Amino acid sequence: MAFARTIAVFTITVSFVTFVAFFGRLPTFRNTPIGFLHRLLVIHIPSSLRRLDILVTNGRITNGSSRLGHYLMYEKHPVVLIFFLGLVTASAVLFVPEVWPHLPLLHKLLVLCILPLPHAFTYLSARRNDETYINAKNHDAQMKHYPFDRVLFNPGMVCATCDLLKPPRSKHCSICKTCVARADHHCIWVNNCLGRGNYRWFLYLLLSTAIMLAYGAYLAHMVLSPMVHKEYKEHERWYRYDQGPTADPLSWLVYFDMKLHYFLVYAGIYLEAGGLAAAGVGLLALMTWPLPLGLLGYHVYLIWAGMTTNESSKWADWRDDMADGVVFLGTRREDSLRSSHPHPKQHDSNGSSTSTAPMLRFPPEDEEPPTTWPIESRHILVRTRDGEPPENLPIRIAAFANKDSFKRVWNLSEVENVYDLGFWDNLVEVL
């Protein structure tokens, strides 16, 4: 029983630490206890250990660990992908033969349908495709998918590595060594960048993994519950919670300790009844299924908000600067909007119509081509170092902005997000 409890506590701890390590860096958790624990785990504790290692070994241990960590997190390699698929496959190989004889036909069919899905969606997320990676051949098409919002993305920006104009919503990935269309983030679990061409497969991967883990935990419970209840009833006096003669029965600490006691008791009986193959894998699935589901929930929120993980970080930077009072919101001139005046003209001295007025400084067609996106941004954001209203605007901003329209802005809700079409349309566009 003591060994079973140790396994249960270890599984819970590993699940929580994994959640903090991988999800604590998200902007949503930046000012929460999860974010604090992530900084403690990733920054403060390693810094303290490095100072100690410098005193003891002159930094040899932490230098080696740093190189390994950098390789795992910031280099293109299949190690984490192989670990993920290996863990899923090994768990299935242990679990399925153990519970298969006890399953009704319907559950056997469901197992055969659900089990391959994470492998299939991992492959679709990990494979290279021309929709995701931007190159010289598809660059023109990638430029026409989205408009520049002039808040997060501005025209005329050139990728110093790819030597191509950066399409709206794109980002250069230093790991994949290429620009990524509608870049969300680089995922070490699939050893690939997630963007316009494969983001939907990543969402299906999260959903299918969460379903597989939750279903595995349910099957373990269904198969082992009769044995566990029989064992508990036969030896109930051994497992009953003893709060002690001086404990306050109304104390929340006593209540929490009692719930934890019975959880560990049942977890221990499950492990003894089902062994590592059935109960161990089932308990691991029970503890880990909220992780992909929580990450899927975060990405559903991003879809609802009309942004990517990359864009959420950019919006978070604007929000922090707004709190410092150094951000000003302006509007674009009507004659600078392509939707209202796609070809603005001026008249020469003879009264005849001429081409686009040079003073408007419209970007050339290849720099900002027309798109099929249904709306166009009318807002412009600028930062100032001294917190005073902007006076000498950069040429690109001055050519489009109403100079007298800039006012200090304190909240992101006052800024329109041109990429937010509403949840349903956002979801359709993503999928």
Coordinates of C-alpha atoms in Angstrom, one line a residue:
M1 CA 0.0 0.0 0.0
A2 CA 2.8 2.4 0.8
F3 CA 4.4 1.7 -2.6
A4 CA 1.0 2.4 -4.3
R5 CA 0.6 5.7 -2.5
T6 CA 4.1 6.7 -3.5
I7 CA 3.3 5.9 -7.2
A8 CA 0.0 8.0 -6.9
V9 CA 1.8 11.0 -5.3
F10 CA 4.6 10.8 -7.9
T11 CA 2.1 10.8 -10.8
I12 CA 0.2 13.8 -9.4
T13 CA 3.4 15.7 -8.9
V14 CA 4.8 15.0 -12.3
S15 CA 1.5 16.0 -13.9
F16 CA 1.4 19.3 -12.1
V17 CA 5.1 20.1 -12.7
T18 CA 4.6 19.3 -16.4
F19 CA 1.7 21.6 -16.6
V20 CA 3.6 24.5 -15.0
A21 CA 6.7 23.9 -17.1
F22 CA 5.0 23.9 -20.4
F23 CA 2.0 26.2 -19.9
G24 CA 3.2 28.6 -17.2
R25 CA 5.0 30.8 -19.9
L26 CA 1.7 31.6 -21.7
P27 CA 0.6 35.3 -21.4
T28 CA -2.6 34.2 -19.7
F29 CA -0.7 32.9 -16.7
R30 CA 1.9 35.7 -16.6
N31 CA 0.6 37.4 -13.4
T32 CA -0.8 34.3 -11.7
P33 CA 0.6 31.7 -9.3
I34 CA 1.2 29.4 -12.2
G35 CA 3.3 32.0 -13.9
F36 CA 5.2 32.6 -10.6
L37 CA 5.9 28.9 -10.3
H38 CA 7.0 28.7 -13.9
R39 CA 9.5 31.5 -13.4
L40 CA 10.7 29.9 -10.1
L41 CA 11.1 26.5 -11.9
V42 CA 12.7 27.8 -15.1
I43 CA 14.6 30.9 -14.0
H44 CA 15.2 31.4 -10.3
I45 CA 16.0 27.8 -9.3
P46 CA 18.4 27.2 -12.3
S47 CA 20.1 30.5 -11.5
S48 CA 20.6 29.5 -7.9
L49 CA 21.9 26.1 -8.9
R50 CA 24.3 27.7 -11.4
R51 CA 25.8 30.0 -8.8
L52 CA 26.3 27.0 -6.6
D53 CA 27.8 25.0 -9.5
I54 CA 30.2 27.8 -10.3
L55 CA 31.5 27.6 -6.7
V56 CA 31.9 23.8 -6.8
T57 CA 32.8 22.7 -10.3
N58 CA 33.4 26.1 -12.0
G59 CA 30.1 25.8 -13.9
R60 CA 30.8 22.4 -15.7
I61 CA 27.5 20.8 -14.7
T62 CA 25.2 23.7 -15.6
N63 CA 27.1 24.4 -18.8
G64 CA 26.4 20.9 -19.9
S65 CA 22.8 21.0 -18.8
S66 CA 22.3 24.3 -20.5
R67 CA 23.6 22.9 -23.8
L68 CA 21.3 19.9 -23.4
G69 CA 18.3 22.2 -22.6
H70 CA 19.1 24.5 -25.5
Y71 CA 19.2 21.6 -27.8
L72 CA 15.9 20.1 -26.6
M73 CA 14.0 23.4 -26.7
Y74 CA 15.6 25.5 -29.5
E75 CA 17.0 23.0 -32.0
K76 CA 15.3 21.0 -34.8
H77 CA 15.3 17.4 -33.5
P78 CA 12.9 14.5 -33.1
V79 CA 13.8 13.6 -29.5
V80 CA 10.7 15.0 -27.8
L81 CA 8.4 13.8 -30.7
I82 CA 9.8 10.3 -30.3
F83 CA 9.4 10.4 -26.6
F84 CA 5.8 11.5 -26.9
L85 CA 4.8 8.8 -29.5
G86 CA 6.9 6.3 -27.6
L87 CA 5.1 7.0 -24.4
V88 CA 1.7 6.8 -26.1
T89 CA 2.6 3.6 -27.9
A90 CA 4.2 1.9 -24.8
S91 CA 1.2 2.8 -22.7
A92 CA -1.2 1.3 -25.3
V93 CA 0.9 -1.9 -25.6
L94 CA 0.8 -2.3 -21.8
F95 CA -2.8 -1.3 -21.3
V96 CA -4.9 -2.7 -24.1
P97 CA -4.0 -6.4 -23.8
E98 CA -4.7 -6.2 -20.1
V99 CA -8.2 -4.8 -20.3
W100 CA -9.2 -6.2 -23.8
P101 CA -10.8 -9.5 -22.5
H102 CA -13.0 -7.5 -20.1
L103 CA -14.4 -5.1 -22.7
P104 CA -17.8 -5.3 -24.4
L105 CA -17.8 -5.3 -28.2
L106 CA -18.7 -1.6 -28.4
H107 CA -15.7 -0.5 -26.3
K108 CA -13.4 -2.7 -28.4
L109 CA -14.5 -0.9 -31.5
L110 CA -14.1 2.5 -29.9
V111 CA -10.5 1.5 -28.8
L112 CA -9.7 0.6 -32.4
C113 CA -11.1 4.0 -33.6
I114 CA -9.6 6.3 -30.9
L115 CA -6.1 4.8 -30.5
P116 CA -4.6 5.6 -33.9
L117 CA -5.9 9.3 -34.0
P118 CA -3.0 10.9 -32.0
H119 CA -0.5 9.2 -34.2
A120 CA -2.2 10.3 -37.4
F121 CA -2.7 13.9 -36.3
T122 CA 0.9 14.0 -35.0
Y123 CA 2.1 13.0 -38.5
L124 CA -0.1 15.7 -40.1
S125 CA 1.1 18.3 -37.7
A126 CA 4.8 17.4 -38.1
R127 CA 5.1 17.0 -41.9
R128 CA 6.5 19.8 -44.0
N129 CA 3.9 21.6 -46.2
D130 CA 4.0 24.7 -48.5
E131 CA 0.9 26.2 -46.8
T132 CA 2.9 26.7 -43.5
Y133 CA 6.4 27.5 -44.7
I134 CA 6.8 30.7 -46.8
N135 CA 9.2 30.5 -49.8
A136 CA 9.8 32.4 -53.0
K137 CA 7.3 30.2 -54.9
N138 CA 4.3 30.8 -52.6
H139 CA 5.2 34.2 -51.3
D140 CA 2.8 36.2 -53.6
A141 CA -0.1 34.0 -52.5
Q142 CA 0.9 34.3 -48.8
M143 CA 0.9 38.1 -49.0
K144 CA -2.8 38.1 -50.1
H145 CA -4.3 36.0 -47.2
Y146 CA -4.5 38.8 -44.6
P147 CA -4.3 42.6 -44.5
F148 CA -1.7 44.5 -42.5
D149 CA -3.3 45.8 -39.3
R150 CA -0.7 48.5 -38.7
V151 CA -0.7 47.6 -35.0
L152 CA 1.0 44.2 -34.8
F153 CA 2.1 44.0 -38.5
N154 CA 3.2 46.7 -40.8
P155 CA 3.9 46.6 -44.6
G156 CA 7.4 46.9 -45.9
M157 CA 9.1 44.7 -43.3
V158 CA 11.7 42.4 -44.8
C159 CA 12.9 39.1 -43.2
A160 CA 16.6 39.5 -42.7
T161 CA 17.1 35.8 -43.1
C162 CA 14.7 34.8 -45.9
D163 CA 15.2 38.1 -47.7
L164 CA 11.4 38.3 -48.4
L165 CA 8.7 40.8 -47.5
K166 CA 7.1 39.5 -44.3
P167 CA 3.4 38.7 -45.0
P168 CA 0.8 39.8 -42.4
R169 CA 0.6 37.5 -39.3
S170 CA 3.9 35.7 -40.3
K171 CA 7.0 35.2 -38.2
H172 CA 10.4 33.8 -38.9
C173 CA 11.2 30.7 -36.8
S174 CA 14.8 30.4 -35.8
I175 CA 14.4 26.7 -35.2
C176 CA 12.8 25.8 -38.5
K177 CA 14.9 28.4 -40.3
T178 CA 12.0 29.8 -42.3
C179 CA 9.1 32.3 -42.2
V180 CA 5.8 30.7 -41.1
A181 CA 2.4 31.8 -42.4
R182 CA -0.1 32.8 -39.7
A183 CA 2.5 31.7 -37.2
D184 CA 1.2 30.4 -33.9
H185 CA 4.2 28.8 -32.2
H186 CA 7.0 26.2 -32.6
C187 CA 5.9 23.0 -30.9
I188 CA 8.6 20.7 -29.7
W189 CA 6.1 17.9 -29.3
V190 CA 5.6 17.7 -33.1
N191 CA 9.0 19.1 -34.0
N192 CA 7.5 21.7 -36.3
C193 CA 6.1 25.2 -36.5
L194 CA 2.3 25.5 -36.3
G195 CA 0.7 27.9 -38.7
R196 CA -1.7 28.3 -41.5
G197 CA -1.3 24.9 -43.1
N198 CA -1.2 22.6 -40.0
Y199 CA -2.7 24.5 -37.1
R200 CA -6.0 22.7 -37.5
W201 CA -4.2 19.3 -37.2
F202 CA -2.6 20.4 -34.0
L203 CA -6.1 21.2 -32.6
Y204 CA -7.3 17.8 -33.6
L205 CA -4.2 16.3 -32.0
L206 CA -5.0 18.0 -28.7
L207 CA -8.6 16.9 -28.8
S208 CA -7.9 13.3 -29.8
T209 CA -5.1 13.0 -27.1
A210 CA -7.4 14.3 -24.4
I211 CA -10.2 12.0 -25.5
M212 CA -7.8 9.0 -25.6
L213 CA -6.5 9.7 -22.2
A214 CA -9.9 10.3 -20.6
Y215 CA -11.3 7.2 -22.3
G216 CA -8.3 5.1 -21.1
A217 CA -8.9 6.3 -17.5
Y218 CA -12.6 5.4 -17.8
L219 CA -11.8 1.9 -19.2
A220 CA -9.4 1.3 -16.3
H221 CA -12.1 2.5 -13.8
M222 CA -14.8 0.3 -15.5
V223 CA -12.7 -2.8 -15.5
L224 CA -11.0 -2.5 -12.1
S225 CA -13.9 -0.9 -10.0
P226 CA -15.6 -4.2 -9.1
M227 CA -12.3 -5.7 -7.8
V228 CA -11.5 -2.5 -6.0
H229 CA -14.9 -2.2 -4.2
K230 CA -14.7 -5.9 -3.2
E231 CA -11.2 -5.4 -1.7
Y232 CA -12.3 -2.3 0.1
K233 CA -15.4 -3.9 1.6
E234 CA -13.5 -6.9 2.8
H235 CA -10.8 -4.8 4.6
E236 CA -12.7 -1.6 5.3
R237 CA -11.5 -1.4 8.9
W238 CA -7.9 -1.2 7.6
Y239 CA -8.6 1.6 5.2
R240 CA -10.9 3.8 7.3
Y241 CA -9.7 7.4 8.0
D242 CA -8.7 8.1 11.6
Q243 CA -8.7 11.8 12.3
G244 CA -7.5 11.5 15.8
P245 CA -9.1 12.4 19.1
T246 CA -8.1 16.1 19.1
A247 CA -8.9 17.0 15.5
D248 CA -11.7 19.4 14.7
P249 CA -14.1 17.6 12.3
L250 CA -15.1 21.0 10.8
S251 CA -11.5 22.0 10.0
W252 CA -10.8 22.4 6.3
L253 CA -7.4 20.8 6.9
V254 CA -9.0 17.7 8.3
Y255 CA -11.5 17.6 5.4
F256 CA -8.7 18.0 2.9
D257 CA -6.6 15.3 4.6
M258 CA -9.5 12.9 4.7
K259 CA -10.2 13.4 0.9
L260 CA -6.5 12.9 0.1
H261 CA -6.4 9.8 2.3
Y262 CA -9.3 8.1 0.5
F263 CA -8.0 9.1 -2.9
L264 CA -4.6 7.6 -2.1
V265 CA -6.3 4.5 -0.6
Y266 CA -8.4 3.9 -3.7
A267 CA -5.4 4.7 -5.9
G268 CA -3.3 2.2 -4.0
I269 CA -6.0 -0.5 -4.2
Y270 CA -6.4 0.2 -8.0
L271 CA -2.6 -0.3 -8.4
E272 CA -2.6 -3.5 -6.4
A273 CA -5.6 -4.9 -8.3
G274 CA -4.6 -3.9 -11.8
G275 CA -0.9 -3.7 -11.6
L276 CA 1.3 -1.3 -13.6
A277 CA -0.2 -2.3 -17.0
A278 CA -3.9 -1.6 -16.2
A279 CA -4.0 0.6 -13.1
G280 CA -0.7 2.4 -13.5
V281 CA -1.4 3.4 -17.1
G282 CA -5.0 4.3 -16.2
L283 CA -3.9 6.5 -13.3
L284 CA -1.3 8.2 -15.5
A285 CA -4.1 8.8 -18.1
L286 CA -6.4 10.2 -15.3
M287 CA -3.7 12.6 -14.1
T288 CA -2.7 13.8 -17.6
W289 CA -5.8 14.1 -19.7
P290 CA -6.5 17.7 -18.4
L291 CA -3.2 18.8 -19.9
P292 CA -4.0 18.6 -23.6
L293 CA -7.6 19.6 -22.8
G294 CA -6.4 22.7 -21.0
L295 CA -4.1 23.6 -23.9
L296 CA -7.0 23.0 -26.3
G297 CA -9.1 25.3 -24.2
Y298 CA -6.5 28.0 -24.4
H299 CA -6.3 27.7 -28.2
V300 CA -10.1 27.9 -28.4
Y301 CA -9.9 31.2 -26.4
L302 CA -7.3 32.4 -29.0
I303 CA -9.7 31.5 -31.8
W304 CA -12.5 33.3 -30.0
A305 CA -10.2 36.4 -29.7
G306 CA -9.1 36.2 -33.3
M307 CA -5.4 35.9 -32.6
T308 CA -2.5 33.4 -32.5
T309 CA -0.1 32.6 -29.6
N310 CA 2.5 34.8 -31.3
E311 CA 0.0 37.7 -31.6
S312 CA -1.2 37.2 -28.0
S313 CA 2.4 38.0 -26.8
K314 CA 2.5 41.1 -29.0
W315 CA -0.9 42.2 -27.6
A316 CA 0.4 41.6 -24.1
D317 CA 3.4 43.9 -24.8
W318 CA 1.0 46.6 -26.0
R319 CA -1.1 46.1 -22.9
D320 CA 2.0 46.5 -20.6
D321 CA 3.0 49.7 -22.4
M322 CA -0.5 51.0 -22.1
A323 CA -0.3 50.6 -18.4
D324 CA 2.8 52.8 -18.5
G325 CA 0.8 55.5 -20.4
V326 CA 3.1 55.6 -23.4
V327 CA 0.7 54.3 -26.1
F328 CA -1.4 56.5 -28.4
L329 CA -4.2 55.4 -30.6
G330 CA -4.8 57.2 -34.0
T331 CA -7.1 56.6 -36.9
R332 CA -6.2 56.2 -40.6
R333 CA -7.2 58.8 -43.1
E334 CA -10.2 57.7 -45.2
D335 CA -8.3 58.3 -48.4
S336 CA -5.6 55.8 -47.2
L337 CA -8.1 52.9 -46.9
R338 CA -8.0 50.6 -50.0
S339 CA -11.6 49.6 -49.4
S340 CA -12.9 53.2 -49.8
H341 CA -10.4 54.6 -52.3
P342 CA -8.4 51.8 -53.9
H343 CA -6.9 54.2 -56.5
P344 CA -6.9 57.7 -55.1
K345 CA -6.2 60.3 -57.7
Q346 CA -5.3 64.0 -57.9
H347 CA -5.7 66.6 -60.6
D348 CA -2.9 68.3 -62.5
S349 CA -2.8 72.0 -63.5
N350 CA -5.0 71.3 -66.5
G351 CA -7.7 69.7 -64.4
S352 CA -7.1 66.2 -65.8
S353 CA -6.9 63.1 -63.6
T354 CA -3.5 61.7 -62.8
S355 CA -2.1 58.7 -61.0
T356 CA -1.9 58.1 -57.3
A357 CA -0.8 61.2 -55.4
P358 CA 2.9 60.9 -54.3
M359 CA 2.1 62.6 -51.0
L360 CA 0.0 59.7 -49.8
R361 CA 2.9 57.4 -50.1
F362 CA 0.9 54.2 -50.8
P363 CA 3.0 51.1 -50.7
P364 CA 3.5 49.4 -54.0
E365 CA 1.2 46.5 -54.9
D366 CA 3.8 43.8 -54.2
E367 CA 4.4 45.3 -50.7
E368 CA 0.7 45.5 -49.7
P369 CA -1.4 43.6 -52.3
P370 CA -5.2 43.6 -52.1
T371 CA -6.7 40.8 -50.1
T372 CA -10.1 39.0 -49.8
W373 CA -10.2 39.8 -46.1
P374 CA -13.7 41.3 -45.4
I375 CA -12.5 44.2 -43.2
E376 CA -9.6 46.6 -43.0
S377 CA -8.0 48.2 -39.9
R378 CA -8.7 51.8 -39.2
H379 CA -6.5 52.1 -36.2
I380 CA -2.8 52.9 -35.7
L381 CA -0.9 52.4 -32.5
V382 CA 2.4 54.2 -31.6
R383 CA 4.6 54.2 -28.6
T384 CA 6.5 57.3 -27.3
R385 CA 9.5 57.3 -25.1
D386 CA 8.5 60.3 -23.0
G387 CA 4.8 59.5 -22.7
E388 CA 3.9 62.7 -24.7
P389 CA 1.7 62.7 -27.8
P390 CA 3.6 61.8 -31.0
E391 CA 4.9 64.7 -33.0
N392 CA 7.5 63.4 -35.6
L393 CA 5.8 60.3 -36.9
P394 CA 7.7 57.8 -39.1
I395 CA 7.1 58.3 -42.8
R396 CA 5.1 55.1 -43.2
I397 CA 2.7 56.1 -40.3
A398 CA 2.5 59.8 -41.2
A399 CA 1.4 58.9 -44.7
F400 CA -1.6 57.0 -43.5
A401 CA -2.6 58.6 -40.1
N402 CA -4.8 61.5 -39.1
K403 CA -2.0 63.4 -37.3
D404 CA -4.4 65.1 -34.9
S405 CA -6.3 62.0 -34.1
F406 CA -3.8 60.4 -31.7
K407 CA -5.0 60.1 -28.1
R408 CA -3.6 58.2 -25.1
V409 CA -5.1 54.8 -24.8
W410 CA -5.2 52.7 -21.6
N411 CA -7.0 49.5 -22.5
L412 CA -6.8 47.0 -25.4
S413 CA -10.6 47.0 -25.6
E414 CA -10.4 50.4 -27.3
V415 CA -8.3 49.0 -30.2
E416 CA -9.9 47.0 -33.0
N417 CA -8.5 43.7 -34.0
V418 CA -8.9 43.4 -37.7
Y419 CA -8.3 39.6 -37.6
D420 CA -11.3 39.0 -35.3
L421 CA -14.3 38.2 -37.4
G422 CA -16.3 36.7 -34.6
F423 CA -15.9 33.2 -33.0
W424 CA -17.7 31.2 -35.7
D425 CA -16.0 32.9 -38.7
N426 CA -12.6 32.7 -36.8
L427 CA -13.1 29.0 -36.3
V428 CA -14.1 28.4 -40.0
E429 CA -11.0 30.3 -41.1
V430 CA -8.7 28.3 -38.8
L431 CA -10.1 24.9 -39.8

